[in-house]
Amino acid sequence: MNAWKEYQEQHKERFLNELLDLLRIPSVSARSEHKGDMIKCAEAVRDSLLAAGATGATIYETPGHPIVYGELITDPSKPTVLVYGHYDVQPPDPLELWHSGPFDPVIKDGKIFARGACDDKGQFYMHVKAMETMVQSGELPTNMKFLIEGEEEVGSPNLANFVKANKALLDADVILISDTAMISMDTPSIDIGVRGLSYIEVEVTGPNRDLHSGVYGGAVANPITILAQMIASLHDENNHITIPGFYDDVAEVTPEERQLMAEAPYDESEYMADLGVKSLWGEKGYTTNERTGIRPTLELNGIWGGYTGEGAKTVLPSKAFAKISCRLVPDQQSDKITKLLIDHLHKIAPDYISLKAELHHGGEPYMTPIDSDGYKAAARAIEETFGKKPIPVRGGGSIPISALFEKELGLKIVFMGFGLDSDNLHSPNEKYDLVNYYKGIETIPYFHKFFAEGI
Amino acid sequence: MNAWKEYQEQHKERFLNELLDLLRIPSVSARSEHKGDMIKCAEAVRDSLLAAGATGATIYETPGHPIVYGELITDPSKPTVLVYGHYDVQPPDPLELWHSGPFDPVIKDGKIFARGACDDKGQFYMHVKAMETMVQSGELPTNMKFLIEGEEEVGSPNLANFVKANKALLDADVILISDTAMISMDTPSIDIGVRGLSYIEVEVTGPNRDLHSGVYGGAVANPITILAQMIASLHDENNHITIPGFYDDVAEVTPEERQLMAEAPYDESEYMADLGVKSLWGEKGYTTNERTGIRPTLELNGIWGGYTGEGAKTVLPSKAFAKISCRLVPDQQSDKITKLLIDHLHKIAPDYISLKAELHHGGEPYMTPIDSDGYKAAARAIEETFGKKPIPVRGGGSIPISALFEKELGLKIVFMGFGLDSDNLHSPNEKYDLVNYYKGIETIPYFHKFFAEGI
């Protein structure tokens, strides 16, 4: 134990600088112009695994962005931990709101500012450095496998096929993922659930060309107005989602679990002050933690149509667009919800316009049993380094591939995340606190130790 | 008369080439990067006036884009016709829908394709060439003045002050404007009304930064959703506008006038086929011609917010925006309607979000009396060259400065437009038929002749 900590103290600066190098690669999976950066980033991940002591590391091509696989197998009798993470990042837009370049990482007030600092380069790289620590200290309680993909932020369209085709390669005893957050460094927590996702794009077409709003306005349906009316109708006055059947498969959460959730630290006025809002919005009958944890949601991620430039243009546009995503909870199924959503949009679309609605990507919700060996090892590892038992919480985000991992590989997943909700994931000025980065690297070896010991 | 026509036949090709040169200047008033093009275009207009025989032509600076004034005064005892037009054009977006460059005019199927081909370079330039025709043929029935501004498409923010400060310079007997359309070349018409305008921009702010839609979605108001709900509420189920007081000042149109309007040629299935729509939208209780002529409207000209790029981004955005404009009819007043609209938006804005709503520009509706000398001269000129009496119609568009002209200069306005509704004004592939351009140049001298003769 002391050997781990000692090694980490000696190599602290290099552990940081290596991460900064990785953050400098603009590996934006959603944008085709970054295809070359994706390859460059995959190569950097492979090289980092080899440098950290992996006995093998390979880049697997896919129809999309490459997958990096690496392993350190020292003793077949030891348990094997499969670490999953992703080297791709969200687009950095809107660029003008960043205080420094999204791919030009800076350290300020003890925090690393860069796109991907937390989600997920900073988090998966902790495992690479934890492996190096265990190797160099000669204390490696487990075998390790790494599956680091490049398409998590676009819904992992090629990972399922890879997993199905490589079950033996990925065979392990548990899957460990650091891609979620803790309540705070003072209140460590472990996500026991991630929500599923149905992400669609909608195109509303009115007239076959942009029109002069004076000559035609008032006589031809404006696709922006119609799209707005359709969007407005998706929530009722209690902010329930109005799609018929949407809630049918939502598993009831017991009053006891809701009671437990209510005991997690939450200060509403602090929450509102942090977001700069005067009041909170959400589904009637549920608390903020419930709204983001145990309830499904429907959010508008983007909208556009007509003239959006400087000044004024009196146009009645031909088209309007929206990106809409639903977060799903057990036992909702992504395919089913996507179909309900798209069918409902077609049903409410008036015949003034024509509608195209297509799936971007989806993923199933997933729950980790708190009595599983993986969960117990993570809880004990966190207690070891934080000095406090972590609280199990339901996270609001999605890791679309989770359910598939369990189904195909028969493994339970542990979400041992070291981020914070305030890390600006998917937003300008994404950050990751240095203390969280180092604490993660310190904690991970204990997971391996306790998991190998059978807790 | 024959002399005019003969001169025009001889110089047909040059009349076209000069217009094409003017169309090559990207004089987009809404975009600050075109400031230099605006100056270049003003200079080209001044030079064209001098070349066509103007006795003087000057560029007047304004706080925005320059105004071009020119005159041809030959005999103070003759009546004076003031021609108003504009050399600025709408932004060409969306560029990808143009079949040829918006500022790279091409002739195809007897039509000029370019931004401004009809609105308004093609139309005001007919008057320049008509002046040249009359000068060169030695038959000039009137004095002529030209007021060609560069800010019509952004609401003429500096023209009012110029008009107020230069009443003597602009003194005339009638104002003649070609910036409207005819029903068709077979059914010539004259617009007797233009609608007023209130154009605003709205900014809805939810959280103080873009958020992860999984971590915060469902618990914080999404500004796109809220904006959509606000927009949706602006029309009721009969597509009446719901802003209290909006219709208060709308002048009643007599059943007789509505009956007359109903006699104008209109083929609904042709109208729908041209626009590619399966059904028409509009205020209950009114026909298409009434909806675009005698009724006020509220249209969404643009909307944007969140992630609008390729692929998917699971963001709950901080802000969403919209551009909204109302077309106004007599006796609505732009200032009053703008205030009603903005006040109403503030009233319906929920406290989850904060709202900014600001005026872009406005203008009053205007009606030409059909018993005025100007109208009668235009009707007779059109009858002379088209062989048919034109039908008086109410146009849907706006020429924001019209009401101010009448108020400050005490002059009636005649809208003798030669465009067609199908000219794609403000849209990709704006065009102007060669036959309309030449027919306009042929008709205009007759207006001067009949107006000078006192009809």
PDB file of C-alpha atoms in Angstrom, chain A residues 30-33 90-94 97 115 119 153-154 195 197 199 201 206-222 224-232 235-236 239 271 273-283 288 291-292 297-318 320-321 323 325 327 351-354 360-361 395-398 421-422 424-428, chain B residues 30-33 90-94 97 115 119 153-154 195 197 199 201 206-222 224-233 235-236 239 271 273-283 288 291-292 297-317 320-321 323 325 327 351-354 360-361 395-398 421-422 424-428:
ATOM      1  CA  ALA A  30     -19.487  13.618 -33.800  1.00  0.00           C
ATOM      2  CA  ARG A  31     -17.563  15.657 -36.360  1.00  0.00           C
ATOM      3  CA  SER A  32     -16.249  14.019 -39.489  1.00  0.00           C
ATOM      4  CA  GLU A  33     -13.452  16.576 -39.828  1.00  0.00           C
ATOM      5  CA  GLN A  90     -18.312  15.985 -26.957  1.00  0.00           C
ATOM      6  CA  PRO A  91     -18.119  18.834 -29.492  1.00  0.00           C
ATOM      7  CA  PRO A  92     -16.766  21.906 -27.716  1.00  0.00           C
ATOM      8  CA  ASP A  93     -19.441  24.348 -28.984  1.00  0.00           C
ATOM      9  CA  PRO A  94     -20.288  27.066 -28.147  1.00  0.00           C
ATOM     10  CA  LEU A  97     -17.976  30.686 -23.939  1.00  0.00           C
ATOM     11  CA  ARG A 115     -12.832  19.231 -23.222  1.00  0.00           C
ATOM     12  CA  ASP A 119     -15.514  13.010 -19.540  1.00  0.00           C
ATOM     13  CA  GLU A 153     -20.519  10.351 -27.194  1.00  0.00           C
ATOM     14  CA  VAL A 154     -22.329   9.329 -30.371  1.00  0.00           C
ATOM     15  CA  ARG A 195     -30.346   6.031 -17.504  1.00  0.00           C
ATOM     16  CA  LEU A 197     -31.324   7.080 -23.991  1.00  0.00           C
ATOM     17  CA  TYR A 199     -31.963  10.453 -29.191  1.00  0.00           C
ATOM     18  CA  GLU A 201     -33.633  14.309 -34.891  1.00  0.00           C
ATOM     19  CA  GLY A 206     -43.562  23.439 -44.712  1.00  0.00           C
ATOM     20  CA  PRO A 207     -43.384  25.092 -48.134  1.00  0.00           C
ATOM     21  CA  ASN A 208     -40.878  23.698 -50.620  1.00  0.00           C
ATOM     22  CA  ARG A 209     -38.701  26.821 -50.414  1.00  0.00           C
ATOM     23  CA  ASP A 210     -38.044  29.760 -48.135  1.00  0.00           C
ATOM     24  CA  LEU A 211     -40.764  32.346 -48.672  1.00  0.00           C
ATOM     25  CA  HIS A 212     -41.188  36.090 -48.188  1.00  0.00           C
ATOM     26  CA  SER A 213     -42.995  36.318 -44.857  1.00  0.00           C
ATOM     27  CA  GLY A 214     -45.052  39.263 -46.072  1.00  0.00           C
ATOM     28  CA  VAL A 215     -46.222  37.710 -49.305  1.00  0.00           C
ATOM     29  CA  TYR A 216     -47.030  34.282 -47.856  1.00  0.00           C
ATOM     30  CA  GLY A 217     -47.106  34.776 -44.078  1.00  0.00           C
ATOM     31  CA  GLY A 218     -50.501  34.007 -42.583  1.00  0.00           C
ATOM     32  CA  ALA A 219     -51.531  31.728 -45.460  1.00  0.00           C
ATOM     33  CA  VAL A 220     -48.939  28.952 -45.323  1.00  0.00           C
ATOM     34  CA  ALA A 221     -47.927  26.997 -42.225  1.00  0.00           C
ATOM     35  CA  ASN A 222     -44.638  28.197 -40.774  1.00  0.00           C
ATOM     36  CA  ILE A 224     -41.038  26.856 -36.864  1.00  0.00           C
ATOM     37  CA  THR A 225     -44.470  27.627 -35.446  1.00  0.00           C
ATOM     38  CA  ILE A 226     -45.690  24.093 -36.088  1.00  0.00           C
ATOM     39  CA  LEU A 227     -42.535  22.542 -34.602  1.00  0.00           C
ATOM     40  CA  ALA A 228     -42.911  24.790 -31.536  1.00  0.00           C
ATOM     41  CA  GLN A 229     -46.530  23.683 -31.152  1.00  0.00           C
ATOM     42  CA  MET A 230     -45.515  20.031 -31.410  1.00  0.00           C
ATOM     43  CA  ILE A 231     -42.707  20.463 -28.868  1.00  0.00           C
ATOM     44  CA  ALA A 232     -44.967  22.388 -26.509  1.00  0.00           C
ATOM     45  CA  HIS A 235     -45.241  18.006 -21.729  1.00  0.00           C
ATOM     46  CA  ASP A 236     -48.527  18.635 -19.940  1.00  0.00           C
ATOM     47  CA  ASN A 239     -44.509  18.494 -16.893  1.00  0.00           C
ATOM     48  CA  TYR A 271     -28.436  24.187  -6.437  1.00  0.00           C
ATOM     49  CA  ALA A 273     -27.714  29.636  -7.140  1.00  0.00           C
ATOM     50  CA  ASP A 274     -25.129  27.475  -8.910  1.00  0.00           C
ATOM     51  CA  LEU A 275     -27.342  27.353 -12.024  1.00  0.00           C
ATOM     52  CA  GLY A 276     -28.449  30.982 -11.773  1.00  0.00           C
ATOM     53  CA  VAL A 277     -32.153  30.164 -11.917  1.00  0.00           C
ATOM     54  CA  LYS A 278     -34.983  31.610  -9.847  1.00  0.00           C
ATOM     55  CA  SER A 279     -37.029  28.452  -9.720  1.00  0.00           C
ATOM     56  CA  LEU A 280     -36.807  24.812 -10.660  1.00  0.00           C
ATOM     57  CA  TRP A 281     -38.821  23.043 -13.305  1.00  0.00           C
ATOM     58  CA  GLY A 282     -39.788  19.403 -13.393  1.00  0.00           C
ATOM     59  CA  GLU A 283     -42.312  16.642 -13.171  1.00  0.00           C
ATOM     60  CA  THR A 288     -34.982  17.146  -7.944  1.00  0.00           C
ATOM     61  CA  ARG A 291     -36.417  13.824 -11.430  1.00  0.00           C
ATOM     62  CA  THR A 292     -32.827  13.242 -12.508  1.00  0.00           C
ATOM     63  CA  THR A 297     -37.225  12.780 -19.162  1.00  0.00           C
ATOM     64  CA  LEU A 298     -37.624  14.389 -22.570  1.00  0.00           C
ATOM     65  CA  GLU A 299     -35.239  17.222 -23.403  1.00  0.00           C
ATOM     66  CA  LEU A 300     -34.679  19.476 -26.400  1.00  0.00           C
ATOM     67  CA  ASN A 301     -30.948  19.372 -27.182  1.00  0.00           C
ATOM     68  CA  GLY A 302     -31.104  21.699 -30.156  1.00  0.00           C
ATOM     69  CA  ILE A 303     -33.445  23.617 -32.431  1.00  0.00           C
ATOM     70  CA  TRP A 304     -32.897  25.594 -35.599  1.00  0.00           C
ATOM     71  CA  GLY A 305     -34.709  26.999 -38.590  1.00  0.00           C
ATOM     72  CA  GLY A 306     -35.064  30.151 -40.688  1.00  0.00           C
ATOM     73  CA  TYR A 307     -32.725  33.087 -40.383  1.00  0.00           C
ATOM     74  CA  THR A 308     -30.388  32.896 -37.420  1.00  0.00           C
ATOM     75  CA  GLY A 309     -27.777  35.462 -38.429  1.00  0.00           C
ATOM     76  CA  GLU A 310     -27.174  39.072 -37.504  1.00  0.00           C
ATOM     77  CA  GLY A 311     -30.028  41.522 -38.044  1.00  0.00           C
ATOM     78  CA  ALA A 312     -33.412  40.767 -39.538  1.00  0.00           C
ATOM     79  CA  LYS A 313     -34.638  38.711 -42.476  1.00  0.00           C
ATOM     80  CA  THR A 314     -38.343  38.529 -43.172  1.00  0.00           C
ATOM     81  CA  VAL A 315     -38.439  34.924 -44.222  1.00  0.00           C
ATOM     82  CA  LEU A 316     -41.011  32.187 -43.772  1.00  0.00           C
ATOM     83  CA  PRO A 317     -38.635  29.239 -43.823  1.00  0.00           C
ATOM     84  CA  SER A 318     -39.118  25.976 -45.618  1.00  0.00           C
ATOM     85  CA  ALA A 320     -37.219  23.702 -39.034  1.00  0.00           C
ATOM     86  CA  PHE A 321     -35.247  21.108 -37.090  1.00  0.00           C
ATOM     87  CA  LYS A 323     -32.763  17.321 -31.663  1.00  0.00           C
ATOM     88  CA  SER A 325     -33.579  13.022 -26.417  1.00  0.00           C
ATOM     89  CA  ARG A 327     -33.484   9.575 -20.675  1.00  0.00           C
ATOM     90  CA  ASP A 351     -51.013  17.896 -42.570  1.00  0.00           C
ATOM     91  CA  TYR A 352     -49.787  21.448 -43.264  1.00  0.00           C
ATOM     92  CA  ILE A 353     -46.276  20.096 -42.949  1.00  0.00           C
ATOM     93  CA  SER A 354     -44.324  16.935 -43.585  1.00  0.00           C
ATOM     94  CA  HIS A 360     -29.537   9.193 -33.765  1.00  0.00           C
ATOM     95  CA  HIS A 361     -28.793   6.572 -31.138  1.00  0.00           C
ATOM     96  CA  GLY A 395     -27.159   8.999 -11.750  1.00  0.00           C
ATOM     97  CA  GLY A 396     -28.939  10.916 -14.466  1.00  0.00           C
ATOM     98  CA  GLY A 397     -26.546  10.305 -17.319  1.00  0.00           C
ATOM     99  CA  SER A 398     -26.304   7.409 -19.736  1.00  0.00           C
ATOM    100  CA  ASP A 421     -21.701  17.451 -11.251  1.00  0.00           C
ATOM    101  CA  SER A 422     -20.034  20.851 -11.448  1.00  0.00           C
ATOM    102  CA  ASN A 424     -19.283  21.124 -16.856  1.00  0.00           C
ATOM    103  CA  LEU A 425     -19.538  17.885 -18.773  1.00  0.00           C
ATOM    104  CA  HIS A 426     -20.758  18.583 -22.322  1.00  0.00           C
ATOM    105  CA  SER A 427     -20.533  22.320 -21.563  1.00  0.00           C
ATOM    106  CA  PRO A 428     -17.949  25.041 -22.090  1.00  0.00           C
TER     107      PRO A 428
ATOM    108  CA  ALA B  30     -27.824  43.220 -42.502  1.00  0.00           C
ATOM    109  CA  ARG B  31     -24.222  41.991 -42.416  1.00  0.00           C
ATOM    110  CA  SER B  32     -21.494  44.256 -41.160  1.00  0.00           C
ATOM    111  CA  GLU B  33     -18.854  42.477 -43.250  1.00  0.00           C
ATOM    112  CA  GLN B  90     -31.549  40.398 -48.139  1.00  0.00           C
ATOM    113  CA  PRO B  91     -28.876  37.989 -46.891  1.00  0.00           C
ATOM    114  CA  PRO B  92     -28.585  35.110 -49.370  1.00  0.00           C
ATOM    115  CA  ASP B  93     -28.745  32.284 -46.790  1.00  0.00           C
ATOM    116  CA  PRO B  94     -29.240  29.369 -46.960  1.00  0.00           C
ATOM    117  CA  LEU B  97     -30.001  25.907 -51.815  1.00  0.00           C
ATOM    118  CA  ARG B 115     -30.081  38.074 -55.009  1.00  0.00           C
ATOM    119  CA  ASP B 119     -35.987  43.024 -54.871  1.00  0.00           C
ATOM    120  CA  GLU B 153     -34.141  45.343 -45.824  1.00  0.00           C
ATOM    121  CA  VAL B 154     -33.180  46.282 -42.281  1.00  0.00           C
ATOM    122  CA  ARG B 195     -48.521  46.077 -44.547  1.00  0.00           C
ATOM    123  CA  LEU B 197     -44.111  45.600 -39.602  1.00  0.00           C
ATOM    124  CA  TYR B 199     -39.837  42.761 -36.012  1.00  0.00           C
ATOM    125  CA  GLU B 201     -35.744  39.259 -31.391  1.00  0.00           C
ATOM    126  CA  GLY B 206     -32.489  29.135 -18.518  1.00  0.00           C
ATOM    127  CA  PRO B 207     -29.445  27.937 -16.556  1.00  0.00           C
ATOM    128  CA  ASN B 208     -26.356  30.150 -16.603  1.00  0.00           C
ATOM    129  CA  ARG B 209     -24.393  27.619 -18.694  1.00  0.00           C
ATOM    130  CA  ASP B 210     -24.976  24.713 -21.012  1.00  0.00           C
ATOM    131  CA  LEU B 211     -25.650  21.613 -18.931  1.00  0.00           C
ATOM    132  CA  HIS B 212     -25.394  17.850 -19.360  1.00  0.00           C
ATOM    133  CA  SER B 213     -28.940  16.836 -20.264  1.00  0.00           C
ATOM    134  CA  GLY B 214     -28.635  13.625 -18.265  1.00  0.00           C
ATOM    135  CA  VAL B 215     -27.353  15.171 -15.072  1.00  0.00           C
ATOM    136  CA  TYR B 216     -29.751  18.151 -15.061  1.00  0.00           C
ATOM    137  CA  GLY B 217     -32.480  17.282 -17.557  1.00  0.00           C
ATOM    138  CA  GLY B 218     -35.903  17.035 -15.972  1.00  0.00           C
ATOM    139  CA  ALA B 219     -34.954  19.259 -13.042  1.00  0.00           C
ATOM    140  CA  VAL B 220     -34.109  22.575 -14.737  1.00  0.00           C
ATOM    141  CA  ALA B 221     -36.239  24.375 -17.323  1.00  0.00           C
ATOM    142  CA  ASN B 222     -34.946  23.858 -20.851  1.00  0.00           C
ATOM    143  CA  ILE B 224     -35.893  25.603 -25.968  1.00  0.00           C
ATOM    144  CA  THR B 225     -38.915  23.870 -24.452  1.00  0.00           C
ATOM    145  CA  ILE B 226     -40.054  27.053 -22.737  1.00  0.00           C
ATOM    146  CA  LEU B 227     -39.547  29.163 -25.893  1.00  0.00           C
ATOM    147  CA  ALA B 228     -41.515  26.579 -27.884  1.00  0.00           C
ATOM    148  CA  GLN B 229     -44.336  26.724 -25.337  1.00  0.00           C
ATOM    149  CA  MET B 230     -44.383  30.525 -25.518  1.00  0.00           C
ATOM    150  CA  ILE B 231     -44.418  30.501 -29.341  1.00  0.00           C
ATOM    151  CA  ALA B 232     -47.115  27.840 -29.439  1.00  0.00           C
ATOM    152  CA  SER B 233     -49.345  29.989 -27.258  1.00  0.00           C
ATOM    153  CA  HIS B 235     -51.879  31.480 -31.945  1.00  0.00           C
ATOM    154  CA  ASP B 236     -55.119  29.886 -30.762  1.00  0.00           C
ATOM    155  CA  ASN B 239     -54.878  30.640 -35.742  1.00  0.00           C
ATOM    156  CA  TYR B 271     -51.108  27.801 -55.195  1.00  0.00           C
ATOM    157  CA  ALA B 273     -48.836  22.806 -55.835  1.00  0.00           C
ATOM    158  CA  ASP B 274     -46.427  25.700 -56.346  1.00  0.00           C
ATOM    159  CA  LEU B 275     -45.548  25.647 -52.632  1.00  0.00           C
ATOM    160  CA  GLY B 276     -45.549  21.859 -52.371  1.00  0.00           C
ATOM    161  CA  VAL B 277     -47.973  21.775 -49.441  1.00  0.00           C
ATOM    162  CA  LYS B 278     -50.924  19.473 -48.888  1.00  0.00           C
ATOM    163  CA  SER B 279     -53.082  22.019 -47.114  1.00  0.00           C
ATOM    164  CA  LEU B 280     -53.099  25.677 -46.270  1.00  0.00           C
ATOM    165  CA  TRP B 281     -52.858  27.217 -42.836  1.00  0.00           C
ATOM    166  CA  GLY B 282     -54.274  30.494 -41.657  1.00  0.00           C
ATOM    167  CA  GLU B 283     -56.698  32.542 -39.645  1.00  0.00           C
ATOM    168  CA  THR B 288     -55.815  33.196 -48.597  1.00  0.00           C
ATOM    169  CA  ARG B 291     -54.950  36.436 -44.876  1.00  0.00           C
ATOM    170  CA  THR B 292     -52.033  37.981 -46.767  1.00  0.00           C
ATOM    171  CA  THR B 297     -50.002  38.121 -39.027  1.00  0.00           C
ATOM    172  CA  LEU B 298     -47.341  36.869 -36.647  1.00  0.00           C
ATOM    173  CA  GLU B 299     -44.543  34.799 -38.133  1.00  0.00           C
ATOM    174  CA  LEU B 300     -41.428  33.101 -36.812  1.00  0.00           C
ATOM    175  CA  ASN B 301     -38.535  34.174 -39.034  1.00  0.00           C
ATOM    176  CA  GLY B 302     -35.875  32.234 -37.195  1.00  0.00           C
ATOM    177  CA  ILE B 303     -35.199  30.073 -34.168  1.00  0.00           C
ATOM    178  CA  TRP B 304     -32.042  28.636 -32.690  1.00  0.00           C
ATOM    179  CA  GLY B 305     -30.607  27.176 -29.523  1.00  0.00           C
ATOM    180  CA  GLY B 306     -28.521  24.275 -28.218  1.00  0.00           C
ATOM    181  CA  TYR B 307     -26.555  21.967 -30.462  1.00  0.00           C
ATOM    182  CA  THR B 308     -27.337  22.397 -34.137  1.00  0.00           C
ATOM    183  CA  GLY B 309     -24.334  20.669 -35.684  1.00  0.00           C
ATOM    184  CA  GLU B 310     -23.782  17.241 -37.128  1.00  0.00           C
ATOM    185  CA  GLY B 311     -24.564  14.254 -34.944  1.00  0.00           C
ATOM    186  CA  ALA B 312     -25.793  14.314 -31.378  1.00  0.00           C
ATOM    187  CA  LYS B 313     -24.885  16.302 -28.289  1.00  0.00           C
ATOM    188  CA  THR B 314     -26.727  15.657 -25.056  1.00  0.00           C
ATOM    189  CA  VAL B 315     -26.873  19.231 -23.882  1.00  0.00           C
ATOM    190  CA  LEU B 316     -29.476  21.180 -21.976  1.00  0.00           C
ATOM    191  CA  PRO B 317     -28.663  24.618 -23.387  1.00  0.00           C
ATOM    192  CA  ALA B 320     -32.653  29.799 -27.000  1.00  0.00           C
ATOM    193  CA  PHE B 321     -33.476  32.571 -29.467  1.00  0.00           C
ATOM    194  CA  LYS B 323     -36.842  36.218 -34.498  1.00  0.00           C
ATOM    195  CA  SER B 325     -42.281  39.587 -36.939  1.00  0.00           C
ATOM    196  CA  ARG B 327     -47.290  42.266 -40.463  1.00  0.00           C
ATOM    197  CA  ASP B 351     -40.101  32.454 -13.824  1.00  0.00           C
ATOM    198  CA  TYR B 352     -37.969  29.399 -14.652  1.00  0.00           C
ATOM    199  CA  ILE B 353     -36.291  31.511 -17.314  1.00  0.00           C
ATOM    200  CA  SER B 354     -35.366  35.109 -17.989  1.00  0.00           C
ATOM    201  CA  HIS B 360     -35.246  45.082 -34.633  1.00  0.00           C
ATOM    202  CA  HIS B 361     -37.335  47.488 -36.679  1.00  0.00           C
ATOM    203  CA  GLY B 395     -50.059  43.329 -51.028  1.00  0.00           C
ATOM    204  CA  GLY B 396     -48.729  41.354 -48.120  1.00  0.00           C
ATOM    205  CA  GLY B 397     -45.247  42.843 -47.916  1.00  0.00           C
ATOM    206  CA  SER B 398     -44.003  45.968 -46.194  1.00  0.00           C
ATOM    207  CA  ASP B 421     -44.929  36.338 -56.235  1.00  0.00           C
ATOM    208  CA  SER B 422     -42.907  33.463 -57.657  1.00  0.00           C
ATOM    209  CA  ASN B 424     -38.377  34.003 -54.643  1.00  0.00           C
ATOM    210  CA  LEU B 425     -37.907  37.292 -52.867  1.00  0.00           C
ATOM    211  CA  HIS B 426     -35.878  36.786 -49.671  1.00  0.00           C
ATOM    212  CA  SER B 427     -35.406  33.120 -50.727  1.00  0.00           C
ATOM    213  CA  PRO B 428     -32.730  31.135 -52.536  1.00  0.00           C
TER     214      PRO B 428
END
